[in-house]
Structures are given as C-alpha cells and as structure tokens.
Amino acid sequence: MTVGVRLHADLRKARTPVLRYFRFQGEPPPLEAYVVVRTGRGLEVGKVRTPPRKEKEAGEVVRLATKEDLDLALRLRAKAEEAAFYLRARLQEEGVRAKVLGCDFTLDGRHLSVHYAAEERVNLRRFTRELAERFGARVEFLAEGPREEAAYLGTLGACGMESCCSTWLQGFAQVSIKLARDQGLPLNPEKISGPCGRLLCCLAYEHPVYQELLAELPRKNARVCTKEGVCGKVQKVNPLKGTVELFLEEGKTVEVAKEELA
C-alpha cells in the first residue's frame, strides 16, 4: 500500500501539485502529516495528501518528520531561495532567456534541483559547476512546462481567485477541446484558456456533470419528436437547462424541455 505525498508542501511559496506515491511499513501515516520520504534524489520532506491506496510507488516513507527535520527543511528552503536569486542574476548577466521558477535541496543538502522555464531551448549546463562549488551540492536542471510554471509562480484564474494549480490542486487532469464542445462553450482560445495558455483545468472538474446531463438529452442533429407530435432536428443542446432547440420543417426554432420529448 502507498500514500500520496506532495513534496515540500507548505515549505515554500509554490510547488508543482503533482502527487507522488510512497510505500510505507506498519501503520499508515495520517493525512496532513509531514513525512520524510526517499526519492531518487535522496531524502525529502513532504505532506501526506491521500489515504492508503494501491498505486505504483516512487519510493518509500522513511519516518514521520520530526521538529528537527522541519527546522532543517526551512533552513534549506532559505538556502534554495538564495540559490535561485543567485542563478537569476547570473542568467541576466549572461543574457540567457530562461526563467528560474525555484530551487529545492534534499534533506541532506547534497542535491540541488533547479526548476526553470524557457520559451526556446537553452543550455544551462555551463552553470552546473558554478552552482555546485558555491552551494556544495550536485546540481540538476529540470525544465517545466507552462502548467507547472503557473503552479510555481501563482496566478489568478478567470474566477478572480488564486489559481487551483498553485493552491489545492494535486495533479493535472487531461483536458481536451471536446470538453469545451460538450459544455457548449465558445471555441475561442482566449475564453477557454488559463493564464498558462493551456485549456482551463476547471473544464475537467465540470465535465462529469455535463456527461450525466447530456446522457438524458438527444444529440445535436438527431431527429426527435415531442409527445404532442411536433418533430424537428436538434439544433442546439442546453444541458444545464435540460432543453433542446428543435429546427422544425416550417423553418421555425422552438425550445423543448426533455420531459416533453417522446
């Protein structure tokens, strides 16, 4: 059995929301507990975000985090912010068009992960030795996509609240243009895209409800009749209202509730 852990949760300003799963021995660690986990990079601190479940694990839970672990993690966070500040200055000096999103140290301070975003391909390997000598750690550069960038930096969503990915979201859902079509939204990229430039994550949250509502209505272009014998072609489906718009043979359009359909 495993538990889902969000690494470095609440120990830095923002963090990508993707959960990783870790196996545990004995009693499962409680929800919201801080734990020390072993990853491919070394020991890291994270927060338990799911009850036990069967998932492919990425490592193991070593122990519940102690006060000493959390104090050390906070000191390493300050050191990581120093590393990010230093690298940003060096990139600006060298004219490298890349954005440093954040840095993370493992709990032993021996591994430094640098998360960055760039519109074009950039080579940051020349800074590896410089950072390693300055901060005494092995350095790894990790390129992040637009969604991860928004999660790290924090943005405002179309609703006016802080974006889900930088607050509570625990994974990126697969979002396609079909979801927008099912919801009857205008297929305008500016209307259905988030600050990251990708399709809104909230389309995926709402889609199961639309699927249930659409299952109770005829599809667009289907020919249907009402209980009173009025027949026509479905021109538009309104799942939230529970109605369809019928185009009648005489050229008129009428809106009919699902209860009125034969």
Coordinates of C-alpha atoms in Angstrom, one line a residue:
M1 CA 0.0 0.0 0.0
T2 CA 1.1 3.6 -0.6
V3 CA 0.2 7.1 0.3
G4 CA 0.2 10.2 -1.9
V5 CA 2.7 12.8 -0.8
R6 CA 3.1 16.3 -2.1
L7 CA 6.8 17.1 -1.7
H8 CA 7.8 20.3 0.0
A9 CA 4.2 21.1 0.7
D10 CA 3.8 24.4 2.6
L11 CA 7.6 24.7 2.9
R12 CA 7.9 27.1 0.0
K13 CA 5.9 29.7 -1.8
A14 CA 4.6 27.4 -4.5
R15 CA 5.2 23.9 -5.8
T16 CA 4.0 21.8 -8.7
P17 CA 0.9 20.0 -7.5
V18 CA 1.7 16.5 -8.8
L19 CA 1.5 13.8 -6.1
R20 CA 4.0 11.0 -5.8
Y21 CA 3.2 7.8 -4.1
F22 CA 5.4 6.1 -1.4
R23 CA 5.1 2.7 0.2
F24 CA 5.0 2.5 4.0
Q25 CA 5.7 -0.1 6.6
G26 CA 3.3 -0.7 9.5
E27 CA 0.7 1.8 10.4
P28 CA -0.1 4.3 7.6
P29 CA 1.0 7.9 8.3
P30 CA -2.0 10.2 9.0
L31 CA -3.4 12.6 6.5
E32 CA -1.7 16.1 6.5
A33 CA 1.2 14.7 8.5
Y34 CA 4.7 15.7 7.4
V35 CA 6.9 12.7 6.4
V36 CA 10.5 12.1 5.3
V37 CA 10.5 10.1 2.1
R38 CA 13.2 8.5 0.0
T39 CA 13.3 9.5 -3.7
G40 CA 15.7 9.0 -6.5
R41 CA 17.5 12.3 -5.3
G42 CA 17.7 11.4 -1.7
L43 CA 15.6 12.2 1.5
E44 CA 12.9 14.8 1.1
V45 CA 10.1 16.3 3.2
G46 CA 6.5 16.2 2.1
K47 CA 2.9 16.2 3.4
V48 CA 0.6 13.2 3.2
R49 CA -2.4 14.1 1.0
T50 CA -4.2 10.8 0.4
P51 CA -5.4 7.8 2.5
P52 CA -3.6 4.5 1.8
R53 CA -4.3 3.1 -1.7
K54 CA -2.7 0.8 -4.3
E55 CA -0.6 2.9 -6.6
K56 CA 2.8 2.5 -8.3
E57 CA 5.2 3.8 -5.8
A58 CA 8.0 6.3 -6.4
G59 CA 9.9 5.5 -3.2
E60 CA 9.3 4.8 0.5
V61 CA 8.2 6.7 3.6
V62 CA 11.2 6.6 5.9
R63 CA 9.6 8.2 9.0
L64 CA 7.3 10.8 10.3
A65 CA 9.1 14.2 10.1
T66 CA 10.4 15.4 13.4
K67 CA 10.8 19.0 14.5
E68 CA 14.5 18.8 13.7
D69 CA 13.6 17.6 10.1
L70 CA 11.2 20.5 9.6
D71 CA 13.6 23.1 11.0
L72 CA 16.3 21.8 8.7
A73 CA 13.9 21.8 5.8
L74 CA 13.1 25.5 6.5
R75 CA 16.8 26.4 6.6
L76 CA 17.4 24.6 3.3
R77 CA 14.4 26.5 1.9
A78 CA 16.2 29.7 2.6
K79 CA 19.4 28.4 1.1
A80 CA 17.4 27.3 -2.0
E81 CA 15.9 30.8 -2.4
E82 CA 19.4 32.2 -2.2
A83 CA 20.5 29.7 -5.0
A84 CA 17.5 30.8 -7.1
F85 CA 18.3 34.5 -6.6
Y86 CA 22.0 33.9 -7.5
L87 CA 21.1 32.0 -10.7
R88 CA 18.6 34.6 -11.8
A89 CA 21.3 37.2 -11.6
R90 CA 23.8 35.1 -13.5
L91 CA 21.3 34.3 -16.2
Q92 CA 20.6 38.0 -16.6
E93 CA 24.4 38.8 -16.8
E94 CA 24.9 36.2 -19.5
G95 CA 21.8 37.1 -21.4
V96 CA 20.2 33.7 -21.1
R97 CA 16.5 33.8 -21.8
A98 CA 15.3 31.4 -19.1
K99 CA 13.1 31.8 -16.0
V100 CA 14.2 30.3 -12.7
L101 CA 11.0 29.1 -11.0
G102 CA 12.5 27.7 -7.9
C103 CA 15.1 25.5 -6.3
D104 CA 14.9 22.6 -3.9
F105 CA 17.5 20.9 -1.7
T106 CA 17.3 17.3 -0.5
L107 CA 17.2 17.0 3.3
D108 CA 20.9 16.2 3.4
G109 CA 21.7 19.3 1.3
R110 CA 23.7 17.3 -1.2
H111 CA 21.3 17.6 -4.2
L112 CA 20.0 20.8 -5.6
S113 CA 17.2 20.7 -8.2
V114 CA 16.7 23.8 -10.3
H115 CA 13.3 24.2 -11.9
Y116 CA 13.2 26.5 -14.9
A117 CA 11.0 27.5 -17.9
A118 CA 12.1 28.8 -21.3
E119 CA 10.3 29.6 -24.5
E120 CA 13.2 28.3 -26.5
R121 CA 15.7 25.6 -25.8
V122 CA 18.5 26.8 -23.6
N123 CA 21.7 25.1 -22.3
L124 CA 22.2 25.7 -18.6
R125 CA 24.8 23.1 -18.1
R126 CA 27.6 25.7 -18.0
F127 CA 26.2 26.9 -14.7
T128 CA 26.3 23.4 -13.1
R129 CA 29.9 23.6 -11.8
E130 CA 29.5 27.2 -10.7
L131 CA 26.4 26.3 -8.6
A132 CA 27.9 23.1 -7.3
E133 CA 31.0 24.9 -6.0
R134 CA 29.0 27.8 -4.4
F135 CA 26.4 25.7 -2.7
G136 CA 28.2 22.4 -2.1
A137 CA 25.6 20.2 -3.9
R138 CA 25.1 18.1 -7.0
V139 CA 23.0 20.2 -9.4
E140 CA 20.1 19.0 -11.6
F141 CA 18.3 21.3 -14.0
L142 CA 14.6 20.4 -14.6
A143 CA 12.7 22.1 -17.5
E144 CA 9.0 22.7 -16.6
G145 CA 6.0 23.2 -18.9
P146 CA 3.5 26.1 -18.9
R147 CA 1.2 24.5 -16.4
E148 CA 4.0 23.8 -13.9
E149 CA 5.3 27.3 -14.4
A150 CA 1.9 28.7 -13.4
A151 CA 1.8 26.4 -10.3
Y152 CA 5.2 27.6 -9.2
L153 CA 4.7 31.3 -9.7
G154 CA 1.0 31.5 -8.7
T155 CA -1.6 33.2 -10.9
L156 CA -5.2 34.4 -10.8
G157 CA -7.8 32.4 -12.5
A158 CA -10.8 33.6 -14.6
C159 CA -12.9 33.4 -11.4
G160 CA -10.7 36.1 -9.8
M161 CA -9.3 33.7 -7.2
E162 CA -5.8 32.3 -6.9
S163 CA -5.3 29.5 -9.5
C164 CA -6.1 25.9 -8.4
C165 CA -2.7 24.6 -9.5
S166 CA -0.8 26.9 -7.1
T167 CA -3.1 26.2 -4.1
W168 CA -5.1 22.9 -3.6
L169 CA -4.7 21.0 -6.9
Q170 CA -2.9 17.7 -6.6
G171 CA -2.5 16.7 -10.2
F172 CA -3.0 18.0 -13.8
A173 CA -6.0 16.4 -15.5
Q174 CA -6.1 15.6 -19.2
V175 CA -8.1 18.4 -20.8
S176 CA -9.2 18.4 -24.5
I177 CA -11.2 20.6 -26.7
K178 CA -14.0 18.0 -26.6
L179 CA -14.8 19.0 -23.1
A180 CA -15.4 22.6 -24.2
R181 CA -17.6 21.4 -27.0
D182 CA -19.7 19.3 -24.6
Q183 CA -20.2 22.3 -22.4
G184 CA -21.3 24.5 -25.3
L185 CA -18.5 26.9 -24.7
P186 CA -17.2 29.2 -27.5
L187 CA -14.1 27.7 -29.0
N188 CA -12.1 30.8 -28.5
P189 CA -8.7 30.2 -27.0
E190 CA -8.8 33.4 -25.0
K191 CA -12.1 32.3 -23.4
I192 CA -11.2 28.7 -22.5
S193 CA -7.5 29.0 -21.7
G194 CA -6.0 29.7 -18.3
P195 CA -3.1 32.1 -17.5
C196 CA -0.7 29.3 -18.5
G197 CA -2.0 29.4 -22.1
R198 CA -3.4 25.9 -21.9
L199 CA -7.0 24.7 -21.7
L200 CA -8.7 25.5 -18.3
C201 CA -8.3 22.8 -15.7
C202 CA -11.8 23.5 -14.5
L203 CA -13.2 22.1 -17.7
A204 CA -12.2 18.7 -16.4
Y205 CA -13.9 19.3 -13.0
E206 CA -17.2 20.1 -14.6
H207 CA -17.2 17.5 -17.3
P208 CA -18.7 14.6 -15.4
V209 CA -21.8 16.6 -14.5
Y210 CA -22.2 17.6 -18.2
Q211 CA -21.8 13.9 -19.2
E212 CA -24.7 13.0 -16.9
L213 CA -26.9 15.8 -18.2
L214 CA -26.1 15.1 -21.8
A215 CA -26.9 11.4 -21.4
E216 CA -30.5 12.5 -20.8
L217 CA -30.8 14.6 -23.9
P218 CA -30.7 13.7 -27.7
R219 CA -27.6 14.5 -29.6
K220 CA -27.2 17.5 -31.9
N221 CA -28.5 16.9 -35.4
A222 CA -30.7 14.0 -34.2
R223 CA -34.3 14.0 -35.4
V224 CA -36.8 13.8 -32.5
C225 CA -40.5 14.4 -31.8
T226 CA -42.4 15.8 -28.8
K227 CA -45.2 14.0 -27.1
E228 CA -47.6 16.2 -29.0
G229 CA -46.2 15.0 -32.3
V230 CA -44.1 18.1 -33.2
C231 CA -40.9 16.8 -34.9
G232 CA -37.7 18.5 -35.8
K233 CA -33.9 18.4 -35.9
V234 CA -31.9 19.1 -32.8
Q235 CA -30.1 22.4 -33.5
K236 CA -28.7 23.0 -30.0
V237 CA -28.5 21.2 -26.7
N238 CA -28.7 23.0 -23.4
P239 CA -27.6 20.5 -20.7
L240 CA -27.8 22.9 -17.8
K241 CA -31.4 23.9 -18.7
G242 CA -32.3 20.4 -19.7
T243 CA -33.7 21.6 -23.1
V244 CA -33.0 21.2 -26.8
E245 CA -33.7 23.6 -29.6
L246 CA -35.6 22.0 -32.5
F247 CA -35.5 23.3 -36.0
L248 CA -38.9 22.5 -37.5
E249 CA -39.7 21.7 -41.1
E250 CA -41.6 25.0 -41.5
G251 CA -38.4 26.9 -40.6
K252 CA -39.2 27.8 -37.0
T253 CA -37.0 27.0 -34.0
V254 CA -38.6 26.0 -30.7
E255 CA -37.0 25.2 -27.3
V256 CA -38.3 22.0 -25.8
A257 CA -37.7 20.5 -22.3
K258 CA -36.5 16.9 -22.1
E259 CA -39.7 16.0 -20.3
E260 CA -41.7 17.0 -23.3
L261 CA -39.8 14.7 -25.7
A262 CA -41.4 11.4 -26.8

